[in-house]
Amino acid sequence: MAEMLQYYFENDLGAVYGKTETAFRLWAPTAKAAELCLYDAGDGDCLRERISMEKSRGGTWFARKEGDLCGVYYTFRLSRDGVWCETQDPYSRAVGVNGRRSMVLDLRETDPEGFSKDCGPRPESAVDIVVCEASVADTTARVCGCLFPGKYPGFAQRGLKTEGGAAAGIDHMKELGVTHVQLMPVFDFASIDESDTEKQQYNWGYDPLNYNVPEGSYSTDPCDGSVRIREFKEMVQAIHGAGLGVIMDVVFNHVFDAEQSCFYKTEPDWFFRKNGSAYSNASACGNEVATEHPMVRRYIVDSVCYWASEYHIDGFRFDLMGVMDIDTLNELSVRLREINPCIILYGEGWTGGDSPLPDWQRGLKKNVRLLEGIGMFSDDIRDTIRGHVFYAGDRGYVSGRKNMENSVRYAATAGVWHPQVDYGGYGYTPGGPWAERPDQVVSYASCHDNLTLWDKLAVSCPKSSRKLRYAMNRLAAAMVFTAQGIPFFLQGEEWARTKPLKEGGVAENSYNLPLYTNALSGPVKREQTALSDYYRGLIAFRKAHRGLRLRTAEQIRTCIRFMENTAENLVAFTVSTKEEQLFVAYNANAKPADTELLEGEWELFVDGERAGNTPLGTYSGRLPMQGISCCVLVKRR
């Protein structure tokens, strides 16, 4: 097994295309023989030629074929113990339908006009961004006038409207003030049969098949490997054209089927961790990727760097990052910043189960101090706001749970140490504050997982009126956008998105449910439009006031002061900067409450129903607050 430790250092793995010849290189150190198979199409019985590959340096196999092979499909055949298996190339840049054959391609021919000059935003700090999580399938499935609903070109289309006449797609996100779109998985995933375009199929895509290729079911022609690439680039270019960045959700913690994957077929078990003879399962999906193995680490780093350079991706969100090892995460961070110094990196700082990789080596929330420029989702603020994510009936601060004031302080300060937070009395994350800087913390109230914010409020507060739930939703949003760190929200949260089931009730996990449940319908009722306006106003206010986007933990400790002796279920604090002083107050009581203002006159910009950069009134002395509301006031220096 010593051969398995061979490392390949050069940058020519996969198919290296040239107009007069193409070179093929595969890392498979324990294979006894290897062949290159050339095909005329991405599927079917159309073998053109088999070519023996030579054993080469660093555990690789090599073959060269003269001529222009652009558009030719290929696989590798490998022999072990007299048994041959066939696989696509792990380093595939293009594939045929359903991703089982790789494709030789001149990538420059897939570039849209002007793509060489395409570039996303370059934020000064990650705390300056506002992230909206979106699915290619969900975003345009029900949008009026969309030419390609649920496809890359549909997502790229401008001028779209919802059934109620509101802006949709990219236009809506730009109108809201979003700075970055986080796309749910758009790499090639396994759960959709791309060859059956008539069948209604749906999946979030957390089941990787080919990491370096766009998903084919979102293209207009999954049978032509070049189409999905060009359409994906056109989508990125359109998002950048609107002034927004693109963050890609990547899943390096597991694959769809370990033993049927190209990684297992090229080098059995090397890509996966095991407990004895069985696959370990910290992903809760049947296997977990051994990111700490040198050639696996190299593959992951190569993959994200490829997306950043070839597709101009502006950031990455890592699924179950706690399954990945710290050294790999730090290496990819360093390499990506060589490509884009402003790259945005964050992920889930937890696992779906136990792993044989020691805790101190894993990308867990408690290890964020060991990571270079990588943030993590704050489940602290999520569950403080709405109640525990795994207990549908559990309530949070906005929905009436008592004795949450200290937890709210913890969340508002982004999980960094603050002298006015009682860490001994904070039980959600043991061990005190987990973050060192606000840019390590993603604040949010909902994402694709679990109940939407609106559904959580409805399920946990079944006797509350819709009017009261809208107030809860507004307070939840205000807490996210006035907290330190990186604000994030699920697309549609701003108009009370729900995920209904045909048989009644709502979906807690809609990963494979039809568009009836998952598709966005847009705001229809007046309250939904008003809620969307509130989100837009909160985002605009946040962007206009640097005190809500503090850069360092020391600034948070110095600039933020919590008011003591406030009413029960009311949290108030000031944020003092050179330019101004902000006063932020959250009232989770159903009844109105007053809070005392510091000396001087204060201009109100956010209340329980309105938000923005237009003053709503001037106050001094005491501030009357509606029940279940947030108020934000400003006093200029």
XYZ file of C-alpha atoms in Angstrom:
637
model
C 0.000 0.000 0.000
C 3.053 2.278 0.069
C 2.309 3.145 -3.559
C -0.868 4.882 -2.405
C 1.214 7.531 -0.664
C 2.705 8.696 -3.961
C 1.920 12.344 -4.583
C 1.637 13.992 -7.974
C 2.914 17.579 -7.985
C 2.305 18.839 -11.527
C -0.797 20.589 -12.846
C -1.814 18.417 -15.787
C -4.273 15.913 -14.261
C -7.299 15.163 -16.415
C -7.485 16.083 -20.086
C -5.204 18.899 -21.253
C -6.634 20.017 -24.591
C -4.733 21.395 -27.556
C -5.916 21.816 -31.140
C -3.305 19.361 -32.428
C -3.260 16.906 -29.503
C -4.779 16.177 -26.109
C -2.860 14.714 -23.148
C -4.629 12.557 -20.554
C -3.314 11.890 -17.055
C -4.965 9.935 -14.240
C -3.745 9.395 -10.667
C -4.326 5.695 -9.876
C -1.155 4.335 -8.220
C -2.424 0.831 -7.365
C -3.918 0.041 -10.785
C -2.106 -2.721 -12.721
C -3.114 -1.478 -16.159
C -5.048 1.459 -17.602
C -6.754 2.343 -20.876
C -8.204 5.504 -22.356
C -11.589 4.996 -24.069
C -12.771 7.546 -26.644
C -16.483 7.894 -27.500
C -18.461 9.850 -30.069
C -21.244 10.759 -27.625
C -21.885 11.154 -23.924
C -23.904 7.949 -23.745
C -24.812 4.970 -25.883
C -22.824 2.350 -27.799
C -20.393 4.572 -29.679
C -16.891 3.529 -28.676
C -14.364 5.041 -31.070
C -11.033 3.732 -29.754
C -9.191 2.246 -26.804
C -5.658 3.401 -26.110
C -3.255 1.790 -23.653
C -1.944 4.206 -21.031
C 1.643 4.241 -19.747
C 2.617 4.013 -16.103
C 4.124 7.419 -15.287
C 5.523 9.489 -12.449
C 3.809 10.190 -9.131
C 1.383 7.273 -9.354
C -0.172 8.476 -12.602
C -1.072 6.899 -15.941
C -0.571 8.846 -19.149
C -1.738 8.809 -22.774
C -1.533 11.263 -25.653
C -3.810 11.429 -28.705
C -3.029 13.505 -31.769
C -5.658 15.546 -33.580
C -8.354 17.972 -32.480
C -10.476 16.061 -29.934
C -12.746 18.951 -28.952
C -16.210 17.464 -28.398
C -14.970 13.866 -28.015
C -16.068 12.004 -24.866
C -13.787 9.741 -22.873
C -13.458 7.398 -19.887
C -10.672 5.458 -18.193
C -10.544 1.671 -17.788
C -8.502 0.307 -14.887
C -7.437 -3.215 -14.033
C -6.900 -4.636 -10.541
C -6.555 -8.346 -9.785
C -7.647 -9.128 -13.328
C -10.903 -7.168 -12.985
C -11.524 -4.143 -15.185
C -13.727 -1.193 -14.249
C -14.602 1.918 -16.243
C -14.970 5.419 -14.885
C -15.249 9.044 -15.832
C -12.286 11.290 -15.066
C -12.298 12.697 -11.480
C -10.814 15.855 -13.001
C -13.571 16.164 -15.611
C -14.183 19.728 -16.768
C -17.077 18.663 -18.977
C -19.272 15.558 -19.095
C -22.062 13.978 -21.080
C -25.604 13.371 -19.923
C -25.754 12.106 -16.325
C -22.021 12.615 -15.945
C -20.772 9.085 -16.647
C -18.457 10.073 -19.512
C -16.013 12.941 -19.495
C -15.644 15.321 -22.437
C -12.659 16.952 -24.108
C -13.430 20.620 -24.560
C -11.845 23.907 -25.541
C -13.083 25.925 -22.578
C -12.416 29.240 -24.282
C -15.127 28.358 -26.795
C -17.636 28.272 -23.901
C -16.888 31.830 -22.777
C -19.694 34.342 -23.416
C -18.727 37.572 -25.119
C -16.815 39.772 -22.701
C -16.366 37.028 -20.115
C -12.615 37.563 -19.890
C -13.354 40.967 -18.334
C -16.172 39.694 -16.093
C -15.622 40.342 -12.392
C -17.687 40.264 -9.222
C -17.728 42.805 -6.380
C -14.677 43.232 -4.159
C -15.931 44.000 -0.624
C -13.607 45.720 1.819
C -14.662 43.218 4.504
C -16.941 40.192 4.663
C -19.116 42.011 7.218
C -20.065 44.467 4.448
C -21.858 41.816 2.398
C -25.497 40.664 2.523
C -26.045 37.074 1.377
C -29.261 35.636 -0.058
C -29.418 31.855 -0.495
C -31.147 30.825 -3.728
C -31.849 27.695 -5.762
C -31.663 27.766 -9.555
C -34.725 25.519 -9.686
C -36.829 27.414 -7.134
C -36.126 30.964 -8.264
C -37.877 31.075 -11.648
C -40.147 28.009 -11.664
C -43.282 30.142 -11.245
C -42.113 33.473 -12.640
C -44.203 35.090 -15.352
C -42.412 35.494 -18.663
C -39.414 33.347 -17.800
C -38.218 31.694 -20.994
C -36.363 28.891 -19.246
C -37.890 28.351 -15.793
C -35.642 26.471 -13.408
C -32.620 26.725 -15.721
C -29.402 28.738 -15.797
C -30.713 31.048 -18.571
C -33.901 31.571 -16.560
C -31.920 32.644 -13.524
C -29.897 34.997 -15.727
C -32.964 36.599 -17.329
C -33.610 40.225 -16.323
C -36.926 42.059 -16.186
C -38.852 39.159 -14.670
C -41.998 39.668 -12.582
C -43.893 37.543 -10.075
C -47.597 36.777 -10.458
C -48.275 39.775 -8.251
C -46.218 42.066 -10.478
C -43.183 42.412 -8.208
C -39.613 42.211 -9.486
C -38.306 38.644 -9.535
C -35.004 36.817 -9.781
C -31.836 38.879 -9.977
C -33.811 42.131 -10.236
C -35.572 41.458 -6.934
C -32.337 40.616 -5.130
C -30.688 43.769 -6.460
C -33.745 45.792 -5.454
C -33.534 44.344 -1.930
C -29.913 45.404 -1.594
C -28.404 41.918 -1.583
C -24.684 41.941 -2.397
C -24.085 38.187 -2.907
C -26.211 35.288 -4.102
C -25.371 31.929 -2.517
C -26.366 29.293 -5.057
C -27.466 25.938 -3.682
C -25.481 23.078 -5.290
C -24.797 23.720 -8.970
C -21.979 21.206 -9.450
C -22.976 17.988 -11.223
C -25.058 15.931 -8.801
C -26.431 12.419 -9.102
C -30.068 12.408 -8.010
C -31.650 13.822 -11.205
C -31.911 11.778 -14.409
C -30.770 14.389 -16.919
C -31.824 12.211 -19.876
C -35.530 12.429 -18.923
C -36.437 16.056 -19.468
C -40.195 15.373 -19.393
C -40.292 13.835 -15.924
C -40.883 16.193 -13.020
C -37.793 15.791 -10.829
C -36.438 17.802 -7.942
C -33.482 17.626 -5.591
C -31.397 20.174 -3.732
C -28.259 18.484 -5.053
C -26.288 17.578 -1.942
C -25.170 14.354 -3.621
C -21.957 15.067 -5.545
C -21.103 13.197 -8.723
C -18.636 15.418 -10.645
C -17.252 18.282 -8.597
C -15.785 20.364 -11.421
C -18.746 20.407 -13.808
C -22.031 22.388 -13.682
C -25.215 20.385 -13.082
C -26.820 19.317 -16.370
C -30.506 19.402 -15.382
C -30.277 23.206 -15.029
C -29.075 23.546 -18.642
C -31.234 23.611 -21.755
C -29.335 20.641 -23.241
C -27.761 18.203 -20.752
C -26.642 15.917 -23.601
C -24.139 18.422 -24.982
C -21.420 18.886 -22.376
C -20.532 22.374 -23.584
C -24.027 23.857 -23.167
C -24.211 23.675 -19.382
C -20.777 25.341 -19.125
C -21.626 28.268 -21.370
C -25.033 28.796 -19.753
C -23.531 28.682 -16.270
C -20.969 31.316 -17.255
C -23.726 33.458 -18.770
C -25.623 33.212 -15.472
C -22.558 34.267 -13.472
C -21.969 37.127 -15.912
C -25.593 38.274 -15.520
C -25.372 38.215 -11.723
C -22.122 40.166 -11.846
C -23.708 42.557 -14.336
C -26.299 43.389 -11.700
C -23.502 44.212 -9.266
C -23.919 41.044 -7.203
C -21.395 38.369 -6.265
C -21.791 34.601 -6.626
C -21.127 32.259 -3.708
C -21.160 28.559 -4.521
C -22.414 25.909 -2.095
C -19.915 23.020 -2.244
C -20.173 19.571 -0.653
C -16.757 18.047 0.002
C -17.839 15.997 3.025
C -19.361 13.044 1.117
C -20.293 11.750 -2.348
C -23.554 10.284 -3.625
C -22.399 6.646 -3.718
C -18.882 5.858 -2.508
C -18.270 2.580 -4.376
C -19.822 3.817 -7.626
C -17.894 7.075 -7.566
C -15.004 7.869 -9.889
C -12.825 8.321 -6.796
C -13.365 4.754 -5.581
C -12.923 3.311 -9.058
C -9.630 5.106 -9.677
C -8.158 4.428 -6.220
C -10.390 2.289 -3.942
C -11.036 3.671 -0.428
C -8.333 6.346 -0.644
C -10.936 9.104 -0.915
C -12.972 7.945 2.098
C -12.529 7.519 5.849
C -13.266 4.181 7.456
C -13.995 2.771 10.871
C -12.438 -0.649 10.472
C -13.918 -2.138 7.309
C -16.977 0.134 7.232
C -17.226 3.676 5.921
C -17.384 6.283 8.648
C -20.417 8.506 8.374
C -19.972 11.952 9.907
C -21.897 13.295 6.903
C -24.987 11.198 7.775
C -25.073 10.340 4.061
C -23.342 6.958 4.091
C -19.701 8.012 3.674
C -17.292 10.823 4.459
C -14.436 12.202 2.394
C -10.900 11.779 3.785
C -9.924 15.392 3.192
C -6.689 14.932 5.159
C -5.192 12.499 2.598
C -2.670 14.469 0.512
C -4.104 13.780 -2.954
C -7.658 14.262 -1.678
C -6.632 17.595 -0.165
C -5.019 18.520 -3.456
C -8.191 17.600 -5.346
C -10.388 19.819 -3.152
C -7.992 22.763 -3.385
C -7.713 22.309 -7.164
C -11.507 22.181 -7.451
C -12.328 25.420 -5.644
C -9.468 27.225 -7.375
C -10.781 25.997 -10.728
C -14.273 27.373 -10.037
C -12.825 30.691 -8.848
C -10.618 31.131 -11.923
C -12.632 29.498 -14.732
C -16.126 30.585 -13.611
C -15.249 33.736 -11.605
C -16.945 32.467 -8.447
C -16.674 35.040 -5.638
C -16.990 32.755 -2.627
C -17.710 29.298 -1.284
C -20.054 27.912 1.346
C -18.888 24.532 2.701
C -21.526 21.979 3.595
C -20.854 20.175 6.922
C -17.452 21.785 7.168
C -16.874 19.952 10.450
C -16.157 16.814 8.401
C -13.250 18.576 6.666
C -9.803 18.930 8.215
C -8.346 22.287 9.209
C -5.163 21.976 7.132
C -7.160 21.479 3.937
C -9.434 24.429 4.736
C -6.467 26.697 5.430
C -4.637 25.632 2.280
C -7.622 26.322 0.064
C -8.107 29.689 1.779
C -4.520 30.705 1.006
C -4.699 29.480 -2.585
C -8.043 31.145 -3.266
C -6.820 34.503 -1.975
C -4.020 34.353 -4.502
C -6.763 34.326 -7.155
C -9.159 36.744 -5.433
C -7.980 38.550 -2.274
C -11.628 39.377 -1.462
C -12.917 35.778 -1.708
C -15.757 34.991 0.742
C -15.446 31.698 2.640
C -17.732 30.214 5.296
C -19.504 26.974 6.155
C -21.352 24.806 8.622
C -19.141 24.323 11.675
C -20.624 20.977 12.630
C -21.027 17.376 11.439
C -23.933 15.013 10.896
C -22.384 12.283 13.094
C -19.184 11.017 14.673
C -15.921 10.983 12.710
C -12.639 9.131 13.266
C -10.854 12.411 12.526
C -10.004 13.964 15.930
C -12.042 17.014 16.937
C -8.995 19.273 17.055
C -8.292 18.615 13.357
C -11.822 19.352 12.140
C -13.493 22.515 10.824
C -15.812 22.767 13.805
C -17.256 25.956 15.224
C -15.054 25.671 18.308
C -11.955 25.572 16.055
C -12.713 28.713 14.054
C -9.697 30.427 15.644
C -7.472 27.932 13.825
C -8.853 28.828 10.397
C -7.541 31.465 8.020
C -10.263 33.787 6.771
C -13.137 31.273 6.989
C -16.405 32.006 8.800
C -19.099 29.770 10.215
C -22.864 29.878 10.522
C -24.075 31.000 13.941
C -26.686 28.495 15.029
C -26.612 30.550 18.247
C -28.433 33.505 16.719
C -30.696 31.253 14.612
C -32.041 29.284 17.573
C -32.056 32.310 19.880
C -34.341 34.107 17.440
C -36.753 31.345 16.409
C -36.292 28.394 18.766
C -34.321 25.180 18.430
C -34.139 24.044 14.840
C -34.702 20.339 15.603
C -37.756 20.843 17.847
C -40.591 22.249 15.767
C -42.610 23.468 18.744
C -39.707 25.151 20.512
C -39.986 28.933 20.659
C -37.320 31.589 20.505
C -36.959 35.175 21.626
C -39.256 36.669 18.969
C -41.966 34.057 19.573
C -42.323 34.409 23.332
C -39.668 32.369 25.085
C -38.658 33.973 28.376
C -35.239 34.646 29.912
C -33.499 35.040 26.562
C -31.932 38.455 27.155
C -28.410 37.125 27.721
C -28.655 34.915 24.629
C -29.705 37.944 22.593
C -26.639 39.830 23.812
C -24.455 36.871 22.795
C -26.003 36.840 19.304
C -25.875 40.616 18.788
C -22.130 40.660 19.471
C -21.434 37.884 16.927
C -20.206 35.320 19.427
C -17.029 37.234 20.291
C -16.146 38.015 23.917
C -17.992 41.002 25.368
C -17.829 42.049 29.033
C -21.614 42.420 29.314
C -22.423 38.859 28.227
C -22.686 36.233 30.967
C -20.928 33.234 29.412
C -21.369 31.171 32.548
C -25.116 31.514 32.098
C -25.043 30.832 28.356
C -25.627 27.152 27.689
C -26.176 26.868 23.928
C -22.477 26.781 22.972
C -20.418 25.483 25.914
C -17.016 26.994 26.548
C -17.800 30.671 26.162
C -17.508 32.785 22.999
C -16.386 30.818 19.948
C -15.386 33.555 17.498
C -12.410 35.915 17.499
C -13.667 38.330 14.841
C -17.103 39.299 13.508
C -16.174 38.230 9.958
C -15.998 34.650 11.275
C -19.722 34.655 12.057
C -22.702 34.314 9.690
C -25.898 35.571 11.344
C -29.166 34.128 10.067
C -32.685 33.021 10.994
C -33.367 30.563 8.164
C -31.731 28.678 5.305
C -32.747 25.826 2.991
C -32.566 23.320 5.857
C -35.438 22.733 8.296
C -38.586 24.863 8.531
C -38.599 28.265 6.885
C -38.739 31.140 9.346
C -42.439 31.719 8.623
C -43.312 28.026 8.954
C -41.341 27.775 12.202
C -43.304 30.685 13.652
C -46.588 29.153 12.480
C -45.825 25.682 13.883
C -44.424 26.892 17.206
C -47.144 29.541 17.712
C -50.270 27.885 16.271
C -52.688 30.147 18.160
C -51.040 33.412 17.166
C -52.596 35.629 14.509
C -50.976 36.261 11.139
C -50.508 39.889 12.186
C -48.527 38.763 15.229
C -46.413 36.361 13.152
C -45.536 39.137 10.739
C -44.374 41.202 13.701
C -42.252 38.235 14.854
C -40.789 37.897 11.350
C -39.912 41.600 11.229
C -38.236 41.443 14.639
C -36.283 38.340 13.560
C -35.042 40.134 10.429
C -34.124 43.234 12.414
C -32.070 41.131 14.825
C -30.128 39.568 11.947
C -29.436 42.869 10.172
C -28.477 44.759 13.336
C -26.239 41.962 14.666
C -22.506 42.080 14.089
C -21.083 39.606 11.573
C -22.244 38.594 8.079
C -26.038 38.748 7.514
C -27.619 35.885 5.552
C -31.206 34.942 4.671
C -33.115 32.387 2.626
C -34.632 33.675 -0.607
C -38.314 34.315 -0.001
C -37.926 34.819 3.749
C -38.599 38.477 2.998
C -42.144 37.665 1.913
C -42.912 35.003 4.520
C -41.911 32.015 2.409
C -43.676 28.770 3.237
C -43.127 25.215 2.010
C -46.616 23.677 1.791
C -47.338 19.974 1.375
C -50.140 18.848 -0.941
C -51.583 16.690 1.806
C -51.552 19.622 4.235
C -49.015 21.000 6.641
C -45.531 22.225 5.778
C -42.228 20.544 4.928
C -39.393 20.406 7.427
C -37.021 18.818 4.903
C -37.922 19.509 1.280
C -34.727 18.230 -0.373
C -36.553 15.945 -2.846
C -40.098 17.302 -2.759
C -41.722 18.734 -5.902
C -41.806 22.361 -6.979
C -45.281 22.588 -5.465
C -43.440 22.746 -2.141
C -40.148 24.367 -3.114
C -40.849 26.869 -5.876
C -41.007 30.562 -5.018
C -44.333 32.240 -5.707
C -43.375 35.784 -4.744
C -45.360 38.308 -2.677
C -49.085 38.267 -3.382
C -50.664 39.772 -0.275
C -50.147 43.318 0.931
C -48.477 42.086 4.140
C -45.914 40.162 2.083
C -44.996 43.225 0.048
C -44.737 45.277 3.234
C -42.448 42.637 4.758
C -40.228 42.717 1.673
C -40.060 46.506 1.939
C -39.007 46.127 5.577
C -36.130 43.824 4.619
C -35.053 46.275 1.920
C -35.089 49.111 4.438
C -33.095 47.134 7.013
C -30.443 46.248 4.440
C -30.190 49.855 3.251
C -29.847 51.095 6.830
C -27.168 48.516 7.642
C -25.146 49.529 4.583
C -25.351 53.195 5.580
C -24.089 52.740 9.147
C -20.647 51.339 9.816
C -21.511 50.732 13.469
C -23.510 47.683 12.382
C -20.461 46.399 10.473
C -17.654 46.571 13.037
C -14.410 44.969 11.837
C -12.815 43.643 15.011
C -13.707 42.037 18.322
C -12.030 44.932 20.115
C -14.328 47.380 18.330
C -17.331 45.303 19.416
C -16.176 45.352 23.039
C -15.389 49.068 22.924
C -18.267 50.405 20.823
C -21.233 48.341 22.050
C -22.782 49.006 25.433
C -25.890 47.173 26.628
C -28.468 49.003 28.747
C -28.920 47.488 32.185
C -32.175 47.274 34.163
C -34.402 47.193 31.090
C -37.867 45.651 31.138
C -38.249 41.886 30.940
C -37.808 40.531 27.383
C -36.381 43.849 26.210
C -32.753 44.203 25.091
C -31.260 47.582 24.233
C -27.732 48.692 23.368
C -25.792 51.539 21.847
C -23.093 51.380 19.184
C -20.737 54.350 19.338
C -18.474 55.309 16.448
C -16.600 58.502 15.579
C -19.407 59.622 13.284
C -22.500 58.776 15.308
C -24.186 56.797 18.021
C -26.779 54.123 17.284
C -29.445 53.021 19.740
C -30.877 49.541 19.032
C -33.727 48.017 21.036
C -35.597 44.718 20.705
C -38.949 44.303 22.455
C -40.133 40.677 22.456
C -43.156 41.417 24.652
C -46.562 41.223 22.994
C -47.454 44.521 24.682
C -45.849 47.915 24.103
C -42.931 48.898 26.326
C -40.840 51.994 26.900
C -37.076 52.182 27.097
C -34.921 55.044 28.306
C -32.753 56.853 25.776
C -29.397 58.360 26.543
C -29.108 62.138 26.693
C -29.825 64.152 23.579
C -32.125 64.023 20.567
C -32.337 60.829 18.544
C -33.694 60.273 15.036
C -35.737 57.102 14.531
C -35.023 55.125 11.335
C -36.374 51.659 12.152
C -39.509 50.756 14.079
C -41.782 47.738 14.220
C -43.195 48.260 10.721
C -40.875 50.605 8.816
C -37.163 50.674 8.059
C -34.811 52.654 5.860
C -32.662 55.755 5.685
C -35.515 58.248 5.950
C -36.087 59.586 9.507
C -39.406 58.564 11.048
C -39.344 61.013 13.942
C -37.240 62.531 16.691
C -37.187 61.313 20.289
C -35.541 62.216 23.571
C -35.884 60.942 27.100
C -37.954 57.802 26.592
C -38.758 55.726 23.515
C -42.182 54.080 23.228
C -41.975 50.692 21.473
C -44.692 48.571 19.897
C -45.087 45.006 21.049
C -42.745 42.569 19.272
C -40.665 45.158 17.488
C -37.241 46.630 16.928
C -36.320 50.290 17.026
C -33.078 51.800 15.768
C -32.226 55.447 16.328
C -29.254 57.620 15.393
C -27.592 60.550 17.159
C -25.021 62.368 15.036
C -21.762 63.547 16.550
